[in-house]
Short mmCIF file of C-alpha atoms in Angstrom, two decimals:
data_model
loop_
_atom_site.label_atom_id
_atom_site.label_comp_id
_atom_site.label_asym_id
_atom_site.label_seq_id
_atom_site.Cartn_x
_atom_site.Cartn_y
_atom_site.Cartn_z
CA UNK Y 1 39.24 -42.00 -58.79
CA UNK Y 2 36.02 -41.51 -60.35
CA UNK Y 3 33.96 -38.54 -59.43
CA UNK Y 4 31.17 -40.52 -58.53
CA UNK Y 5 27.17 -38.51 -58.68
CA UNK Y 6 24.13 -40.67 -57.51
CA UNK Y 7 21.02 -39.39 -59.58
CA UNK Y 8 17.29 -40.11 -58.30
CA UNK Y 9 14.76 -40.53 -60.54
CA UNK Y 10 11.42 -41.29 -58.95
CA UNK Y 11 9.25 -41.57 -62.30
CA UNK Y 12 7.03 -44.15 -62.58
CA UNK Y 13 4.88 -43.11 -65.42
CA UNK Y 14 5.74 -45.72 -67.83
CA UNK Y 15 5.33 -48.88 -66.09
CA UNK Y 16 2.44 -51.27 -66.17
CA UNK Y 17 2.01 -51.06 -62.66
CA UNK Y 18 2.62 -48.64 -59.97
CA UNK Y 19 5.14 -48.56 -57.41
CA UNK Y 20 8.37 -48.78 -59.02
CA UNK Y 21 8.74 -44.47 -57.90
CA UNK Y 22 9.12 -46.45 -54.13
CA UNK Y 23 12.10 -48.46 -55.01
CA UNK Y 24 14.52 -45.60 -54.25
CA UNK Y 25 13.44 -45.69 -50.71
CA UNK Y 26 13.13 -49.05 -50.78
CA UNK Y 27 17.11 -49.39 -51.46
CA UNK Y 28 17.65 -47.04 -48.56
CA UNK Y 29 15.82 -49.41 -46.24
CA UNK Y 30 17.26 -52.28 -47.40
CA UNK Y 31 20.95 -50.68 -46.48
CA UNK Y 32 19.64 -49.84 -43.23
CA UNK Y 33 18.51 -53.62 -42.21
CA UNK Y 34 22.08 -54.33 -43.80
CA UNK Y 35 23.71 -51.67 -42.03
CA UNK Y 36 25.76 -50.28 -44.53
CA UNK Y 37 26.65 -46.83 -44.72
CA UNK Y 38 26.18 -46.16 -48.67
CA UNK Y 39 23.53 -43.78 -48.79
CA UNK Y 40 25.66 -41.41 -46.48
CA UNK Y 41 28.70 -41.00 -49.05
CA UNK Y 42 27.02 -39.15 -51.72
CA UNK Y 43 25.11 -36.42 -51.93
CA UNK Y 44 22.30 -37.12 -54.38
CA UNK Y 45 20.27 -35.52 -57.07
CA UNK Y 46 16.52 -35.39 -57.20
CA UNK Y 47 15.47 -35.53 -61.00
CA UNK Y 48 11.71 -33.87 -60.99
CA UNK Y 49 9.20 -36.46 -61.80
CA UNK Y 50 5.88 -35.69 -63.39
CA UNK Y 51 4.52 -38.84 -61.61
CA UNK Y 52 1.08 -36.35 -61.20
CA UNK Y 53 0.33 -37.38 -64.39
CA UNK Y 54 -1.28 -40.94 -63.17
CA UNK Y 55 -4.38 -38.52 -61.60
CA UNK Y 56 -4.96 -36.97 -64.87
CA UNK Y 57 -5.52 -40.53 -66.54
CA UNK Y 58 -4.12 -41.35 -70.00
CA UNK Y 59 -4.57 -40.08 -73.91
CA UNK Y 60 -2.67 -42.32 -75.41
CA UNK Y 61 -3.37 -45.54 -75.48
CA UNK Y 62 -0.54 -46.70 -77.48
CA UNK Y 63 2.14 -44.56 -75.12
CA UNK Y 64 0.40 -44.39 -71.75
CA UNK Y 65 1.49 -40.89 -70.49
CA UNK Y 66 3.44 -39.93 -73.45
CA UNK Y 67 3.26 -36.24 -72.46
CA UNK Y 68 4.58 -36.93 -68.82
CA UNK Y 69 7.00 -39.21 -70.10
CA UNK Y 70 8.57 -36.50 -72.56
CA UNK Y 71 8.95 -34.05 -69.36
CA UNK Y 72 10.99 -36.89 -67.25
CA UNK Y 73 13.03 -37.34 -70.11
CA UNK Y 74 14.01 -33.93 -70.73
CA UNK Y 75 14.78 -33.15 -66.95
CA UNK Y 76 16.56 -36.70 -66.93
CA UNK Y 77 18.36 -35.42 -70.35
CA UNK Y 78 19.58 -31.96 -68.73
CA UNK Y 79 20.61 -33.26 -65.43
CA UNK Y 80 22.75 -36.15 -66.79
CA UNK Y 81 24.23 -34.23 -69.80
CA UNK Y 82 25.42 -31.37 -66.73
CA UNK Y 83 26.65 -33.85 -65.05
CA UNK Y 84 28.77 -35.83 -67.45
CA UNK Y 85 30.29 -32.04 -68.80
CA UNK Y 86 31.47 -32.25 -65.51
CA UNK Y 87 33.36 -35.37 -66.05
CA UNK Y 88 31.34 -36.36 -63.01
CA UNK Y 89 30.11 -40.30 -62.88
CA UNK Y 90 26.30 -41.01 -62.61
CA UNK Y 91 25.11 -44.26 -60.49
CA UNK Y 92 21.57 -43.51 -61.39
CA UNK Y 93 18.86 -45.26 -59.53
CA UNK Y 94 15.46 -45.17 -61.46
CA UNK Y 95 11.94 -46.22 -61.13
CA UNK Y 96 10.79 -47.50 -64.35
CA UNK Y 97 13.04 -48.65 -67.40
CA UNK Y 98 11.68 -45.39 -69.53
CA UNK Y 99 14.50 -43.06 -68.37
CA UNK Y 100 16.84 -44.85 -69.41
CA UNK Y 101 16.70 -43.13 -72.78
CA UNK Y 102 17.05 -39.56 -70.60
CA UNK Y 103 20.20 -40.66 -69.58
CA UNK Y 104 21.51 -41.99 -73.14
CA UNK Y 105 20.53 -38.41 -74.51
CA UNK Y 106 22.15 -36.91 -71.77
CA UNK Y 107 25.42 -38.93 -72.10
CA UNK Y 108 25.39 -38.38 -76.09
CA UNK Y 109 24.96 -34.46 -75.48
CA UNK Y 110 27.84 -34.13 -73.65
CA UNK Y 111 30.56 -36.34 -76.03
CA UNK Y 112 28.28 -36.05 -79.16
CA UNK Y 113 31.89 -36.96 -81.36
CA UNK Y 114 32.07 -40.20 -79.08
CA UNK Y 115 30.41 -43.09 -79.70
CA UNK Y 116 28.11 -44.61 -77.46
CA UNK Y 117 27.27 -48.39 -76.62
CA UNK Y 118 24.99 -50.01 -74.18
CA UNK Y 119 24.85 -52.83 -72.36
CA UNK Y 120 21.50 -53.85 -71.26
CA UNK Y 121 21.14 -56.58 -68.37
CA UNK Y 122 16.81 -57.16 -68.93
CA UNK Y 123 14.72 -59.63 -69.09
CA UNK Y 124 13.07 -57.52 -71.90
CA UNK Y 125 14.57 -56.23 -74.74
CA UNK Y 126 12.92 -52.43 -74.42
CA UNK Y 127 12.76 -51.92 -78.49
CA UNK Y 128 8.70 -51.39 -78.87
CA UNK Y 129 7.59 -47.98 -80.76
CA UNK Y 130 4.28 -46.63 -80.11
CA UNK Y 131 3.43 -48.50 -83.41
CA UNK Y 132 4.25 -52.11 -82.46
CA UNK Y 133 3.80 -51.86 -78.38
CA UNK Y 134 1.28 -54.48 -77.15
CA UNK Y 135 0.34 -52.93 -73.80
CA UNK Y 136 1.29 -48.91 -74.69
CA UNK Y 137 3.65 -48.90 -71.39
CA UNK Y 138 6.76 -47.04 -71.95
CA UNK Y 139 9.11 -48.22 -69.97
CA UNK Y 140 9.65 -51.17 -73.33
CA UNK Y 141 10.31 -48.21 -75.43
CA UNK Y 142 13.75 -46.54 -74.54
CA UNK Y 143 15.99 -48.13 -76.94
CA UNK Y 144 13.80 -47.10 -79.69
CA UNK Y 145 13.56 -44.01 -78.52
CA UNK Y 146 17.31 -43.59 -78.69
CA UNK Y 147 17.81 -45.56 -81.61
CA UNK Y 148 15.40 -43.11 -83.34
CA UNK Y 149 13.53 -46.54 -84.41
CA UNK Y 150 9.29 -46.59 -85.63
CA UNK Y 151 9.70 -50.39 -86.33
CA UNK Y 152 7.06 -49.32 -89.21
CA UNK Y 153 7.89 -52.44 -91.03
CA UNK Y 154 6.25 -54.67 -88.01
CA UNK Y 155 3.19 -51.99 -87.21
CA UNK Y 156 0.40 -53.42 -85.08
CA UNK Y 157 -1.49 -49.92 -83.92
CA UNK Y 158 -2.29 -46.84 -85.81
CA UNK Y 159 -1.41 -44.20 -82.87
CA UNK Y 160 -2.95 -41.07 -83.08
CA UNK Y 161 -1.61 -37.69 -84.54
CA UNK Y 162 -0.88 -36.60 -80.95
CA UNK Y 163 1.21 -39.54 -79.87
CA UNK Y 164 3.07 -39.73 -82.84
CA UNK Y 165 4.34 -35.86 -82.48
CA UNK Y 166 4.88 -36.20 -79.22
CA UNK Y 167 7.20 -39.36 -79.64
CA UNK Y 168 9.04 -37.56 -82.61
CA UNK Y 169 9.62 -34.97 -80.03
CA UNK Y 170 11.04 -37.52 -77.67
CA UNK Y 171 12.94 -39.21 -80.21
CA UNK Y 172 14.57 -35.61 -80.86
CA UNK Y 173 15.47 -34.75 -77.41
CA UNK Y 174 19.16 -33.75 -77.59
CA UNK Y 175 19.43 -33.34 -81.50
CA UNK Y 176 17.52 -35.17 -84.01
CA UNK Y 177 19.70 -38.16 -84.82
CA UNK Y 178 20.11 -41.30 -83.15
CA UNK Y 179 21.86 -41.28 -80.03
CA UNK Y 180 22.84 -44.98 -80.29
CA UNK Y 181 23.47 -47.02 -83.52
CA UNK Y 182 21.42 -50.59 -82.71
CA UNK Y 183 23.69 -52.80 -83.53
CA UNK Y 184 25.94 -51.05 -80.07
CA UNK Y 185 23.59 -52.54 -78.00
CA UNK Y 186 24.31 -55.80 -75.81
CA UNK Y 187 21.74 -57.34 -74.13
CA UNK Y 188 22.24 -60.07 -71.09
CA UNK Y 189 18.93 -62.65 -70.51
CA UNK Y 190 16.80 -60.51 -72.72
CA UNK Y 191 14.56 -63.70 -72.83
CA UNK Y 192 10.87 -62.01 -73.15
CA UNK Y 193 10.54 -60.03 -76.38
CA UNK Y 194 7.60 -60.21 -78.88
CA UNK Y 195 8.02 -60.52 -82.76
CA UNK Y 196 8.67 -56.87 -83.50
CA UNK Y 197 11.48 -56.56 -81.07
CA UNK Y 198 12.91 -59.89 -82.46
CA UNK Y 199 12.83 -58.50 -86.06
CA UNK Y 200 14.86 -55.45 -85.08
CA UNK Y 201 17.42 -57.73 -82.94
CA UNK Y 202 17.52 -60.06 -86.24
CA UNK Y 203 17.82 -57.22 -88.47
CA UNK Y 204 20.78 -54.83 -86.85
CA UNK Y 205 22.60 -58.12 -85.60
CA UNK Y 206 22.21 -57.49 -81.84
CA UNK Y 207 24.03 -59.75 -79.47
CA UNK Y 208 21.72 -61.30 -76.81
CA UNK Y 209 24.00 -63.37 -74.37
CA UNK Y 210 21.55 -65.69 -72.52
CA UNK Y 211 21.30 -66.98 -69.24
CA UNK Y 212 22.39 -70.65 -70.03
CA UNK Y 213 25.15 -68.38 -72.09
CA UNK Y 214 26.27 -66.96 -68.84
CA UNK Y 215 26.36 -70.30 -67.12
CA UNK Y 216 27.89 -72.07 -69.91
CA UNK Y 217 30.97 -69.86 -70.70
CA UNK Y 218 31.36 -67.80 -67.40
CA UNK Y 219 31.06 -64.19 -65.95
CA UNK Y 220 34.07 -63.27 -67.08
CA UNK Y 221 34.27 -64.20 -70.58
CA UNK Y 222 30.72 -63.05 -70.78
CA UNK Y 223 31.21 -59.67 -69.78
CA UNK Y 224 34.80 -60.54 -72.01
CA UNK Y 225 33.02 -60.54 -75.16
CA UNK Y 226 30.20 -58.14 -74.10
CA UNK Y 227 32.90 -55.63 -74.39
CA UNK Y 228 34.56 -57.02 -77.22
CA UNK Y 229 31.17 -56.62 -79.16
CA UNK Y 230 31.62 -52.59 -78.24
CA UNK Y 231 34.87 -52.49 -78.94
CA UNK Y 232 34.30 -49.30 -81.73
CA UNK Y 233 32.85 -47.83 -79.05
CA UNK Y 234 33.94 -45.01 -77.25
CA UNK Y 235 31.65 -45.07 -73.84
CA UNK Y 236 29.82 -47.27 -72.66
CA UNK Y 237 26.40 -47.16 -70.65
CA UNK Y 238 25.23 -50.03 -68.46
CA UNK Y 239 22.02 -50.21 -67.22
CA UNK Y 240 20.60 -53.24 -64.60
CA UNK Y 241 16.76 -54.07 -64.73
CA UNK Y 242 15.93 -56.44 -61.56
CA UNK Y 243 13.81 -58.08 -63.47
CA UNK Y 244 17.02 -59.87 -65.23
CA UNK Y 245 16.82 -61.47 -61.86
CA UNK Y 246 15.21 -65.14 -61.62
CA UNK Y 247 11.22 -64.47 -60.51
CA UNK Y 248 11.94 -66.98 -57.98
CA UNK Y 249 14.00 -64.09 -56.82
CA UNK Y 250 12.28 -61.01 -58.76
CA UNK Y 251 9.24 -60.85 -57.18
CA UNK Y 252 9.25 -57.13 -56.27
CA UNK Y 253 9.39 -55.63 -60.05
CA UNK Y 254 6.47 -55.31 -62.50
CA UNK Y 255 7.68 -58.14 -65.24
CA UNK Y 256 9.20 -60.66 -63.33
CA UNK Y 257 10.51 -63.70 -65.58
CA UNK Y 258 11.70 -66.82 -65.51
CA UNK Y 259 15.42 -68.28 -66.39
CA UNK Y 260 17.35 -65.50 -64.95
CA UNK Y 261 20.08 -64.71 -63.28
CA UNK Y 262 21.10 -65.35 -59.64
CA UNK Y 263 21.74 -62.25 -57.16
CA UNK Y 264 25.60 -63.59 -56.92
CA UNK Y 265 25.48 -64.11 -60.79
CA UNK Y 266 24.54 -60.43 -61.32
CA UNK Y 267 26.73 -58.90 -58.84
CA UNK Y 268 29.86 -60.47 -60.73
CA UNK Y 269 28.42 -59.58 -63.60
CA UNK Y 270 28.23 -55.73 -63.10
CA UNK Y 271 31.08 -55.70 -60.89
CA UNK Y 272 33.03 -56.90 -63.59
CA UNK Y 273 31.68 -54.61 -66.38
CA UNK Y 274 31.82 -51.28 -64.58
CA UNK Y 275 35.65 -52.21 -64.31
CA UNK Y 276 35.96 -51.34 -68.04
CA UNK Y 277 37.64 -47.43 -68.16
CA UNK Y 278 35.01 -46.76 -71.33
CA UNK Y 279 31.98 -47.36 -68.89
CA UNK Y 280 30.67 -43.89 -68.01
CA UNK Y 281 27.09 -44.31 -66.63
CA UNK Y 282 25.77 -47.65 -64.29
CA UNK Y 283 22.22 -47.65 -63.32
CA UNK Y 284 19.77 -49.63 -61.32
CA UNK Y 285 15.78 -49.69 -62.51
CA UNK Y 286 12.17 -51.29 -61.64
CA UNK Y 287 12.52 -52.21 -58.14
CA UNK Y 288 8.92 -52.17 -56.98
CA UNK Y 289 8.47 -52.65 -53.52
CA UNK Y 290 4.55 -52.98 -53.58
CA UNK Y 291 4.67 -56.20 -55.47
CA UNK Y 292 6.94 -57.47 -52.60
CA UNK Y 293 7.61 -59.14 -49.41
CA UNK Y 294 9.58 -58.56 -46.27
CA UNK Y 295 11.62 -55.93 -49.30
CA UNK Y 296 13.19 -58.66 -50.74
CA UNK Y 297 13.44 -57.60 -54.08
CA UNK Y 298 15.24 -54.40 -52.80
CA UNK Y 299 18.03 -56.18 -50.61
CA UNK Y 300 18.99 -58.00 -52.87
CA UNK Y 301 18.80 -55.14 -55.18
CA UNK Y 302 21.09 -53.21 -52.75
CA UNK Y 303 23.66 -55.98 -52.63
CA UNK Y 304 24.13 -55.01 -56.49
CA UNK Y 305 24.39 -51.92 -55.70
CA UNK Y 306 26.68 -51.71 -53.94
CA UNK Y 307 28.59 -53.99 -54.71
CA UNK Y 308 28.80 -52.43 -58.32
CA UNK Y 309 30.09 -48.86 -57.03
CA UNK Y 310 32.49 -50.37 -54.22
CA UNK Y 311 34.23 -52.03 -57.77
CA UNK Y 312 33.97 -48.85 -59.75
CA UNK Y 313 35.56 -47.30 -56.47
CA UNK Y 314 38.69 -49.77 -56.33
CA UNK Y 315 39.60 -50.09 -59.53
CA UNK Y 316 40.29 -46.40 -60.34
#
């Protein structure tokens, strides 16, 4: 059986809006009013956020909170690399999408000899650089923060001398190299990138299953051939944005997008992933409950949840 760790990671420096450092709690509520008893199997661990940064205001204009983001990372870095030399298994539940890349490091620094893929269930495809970003919020920024990518070829900002050494310090958390090669990356319903994201997917050949994809062929040989894509790859990290959710049903996250998946589409979807032995890390991000009602967006979240780790549990 897996050795299962649930990791807490109330950051919410990098989103557009604020809230998403409630979701946590809002998950616990929501398996209250469903009466499960998740929350009381594990034990969990509190990453420190630097979520005090929001009073301070922001420098950087093309990475909003670029300094605070480089602290979460590093704790996020540390407490997953620990934990995986520990062959322990992290269900990490995050605020926003930024510390995501905390967790890649982490994973890397543990196994740097194995090779690491991703599978990324977002509406968004998260590949921005502090030169291409349109709105300078880092939560779209993780897998080029991993990837060790500048997207220089697509530049839209000049960022100043501060930003840019503090993102080469980010992009050099764990070792300077790339944690991730891009073309290990999967993405499900990515469906809301802008042209400098698209030239990178173009470019390294990354597979973006759609929704109509996922309807067309199946769950299974979706998450089939998501694997298949990895199949050099040695571990495998999946992480689950909310807002890959429908915004009919997506209301409480901050980027809610059409043409996604149903709640019953995405719990077969991850429950059938996490069944793979290479998957090492699942992870659950952007639930916002103050863009929500009656904590919708969190029960429905939950049902993921725990759905996901009650899989992970049976199957090993």
């Amino acid at each position: 059986m897996r050795d299962i760790k649930l990791v807490e990671v109330r950051s919410e420096l990098a989103a557009g809006t604020r809230g998403a450092s409630m979701g946590i709690d809002a998950l616990k509520i929501a398996s209250l009013d469903k009466k499960s008893d998740f929350f009381t199997q594990f034990d969990p661990i509190n990453v420190q956020d630097a979520n005090s940064f929001l009073w301070k205001g922001n420098n950087f204009p093309h990475a909003k909170y670029i300094d605070g983001v480089y602290q979460v990372l590093k704790n996020v870095y540390t407490t997953i690399e620990s934990l995986r030399m520990e062959k322990k298994f992290p269900i990490v539940l995050a605020g926003d999408h930024s510390t995501a890349a905390g967790t890649i490091m982490g994973i890397k620094a543990a196994d740097p000899d194995k090779r690491l893929g991703v599978i990324w269930i977002d509406a968004h495809a998260d590949l921005h650089t502090p030169y291409t970003t349109p709105s300078g919020n880092m939560h779209g920024m993780p897998l080029a923060m991993v990837s060790q990518l500048d997207n220089i070829d697509c530049q839209v900002n000049e960022p100043t001398e501060d930003t840019i050494a503090i993102w080469k310090k980010i992009k050099t958390i764990g070792g300077d190299f790339p944690k991730i090669l891009p073309g290990d990356i999967v993405f499900i319903t990515v469906r809301d990138t802008e042209d400098p994201e698209d030239h990178l997917i173009k470019n390294y050949g990354i597979k973006n299953f759609s929704t109509q994809e996922v309807r067309t062929k199946g769950i299974d040989q979706i998450a089939s051939e998501a694997l298949e894509t990895l199949k050099d790859c040695d571990q495998i990290y999946i992480s689950f944005d909310v807002d890959s959710l429908d915004s009919s049903i997506s209301v409480g996250t901050g980027t809610p997008v059409p043409d996604g998946l149903t709640v019953q589409e995405a719990i077969e979807l991850n429950v059938k992933l996490i069944q793979d032995k290479r998957v090492c890390c699942w992870e659950i991000v952007e639930v916002n409950p103050t863009l929500d009602s009656e904590n919708l967006m969190a029960e429905n979240a939950f049902e993921v949840l725990e759905a996901t780790v009650k899989s992970l549990v049976d199957n090993f």
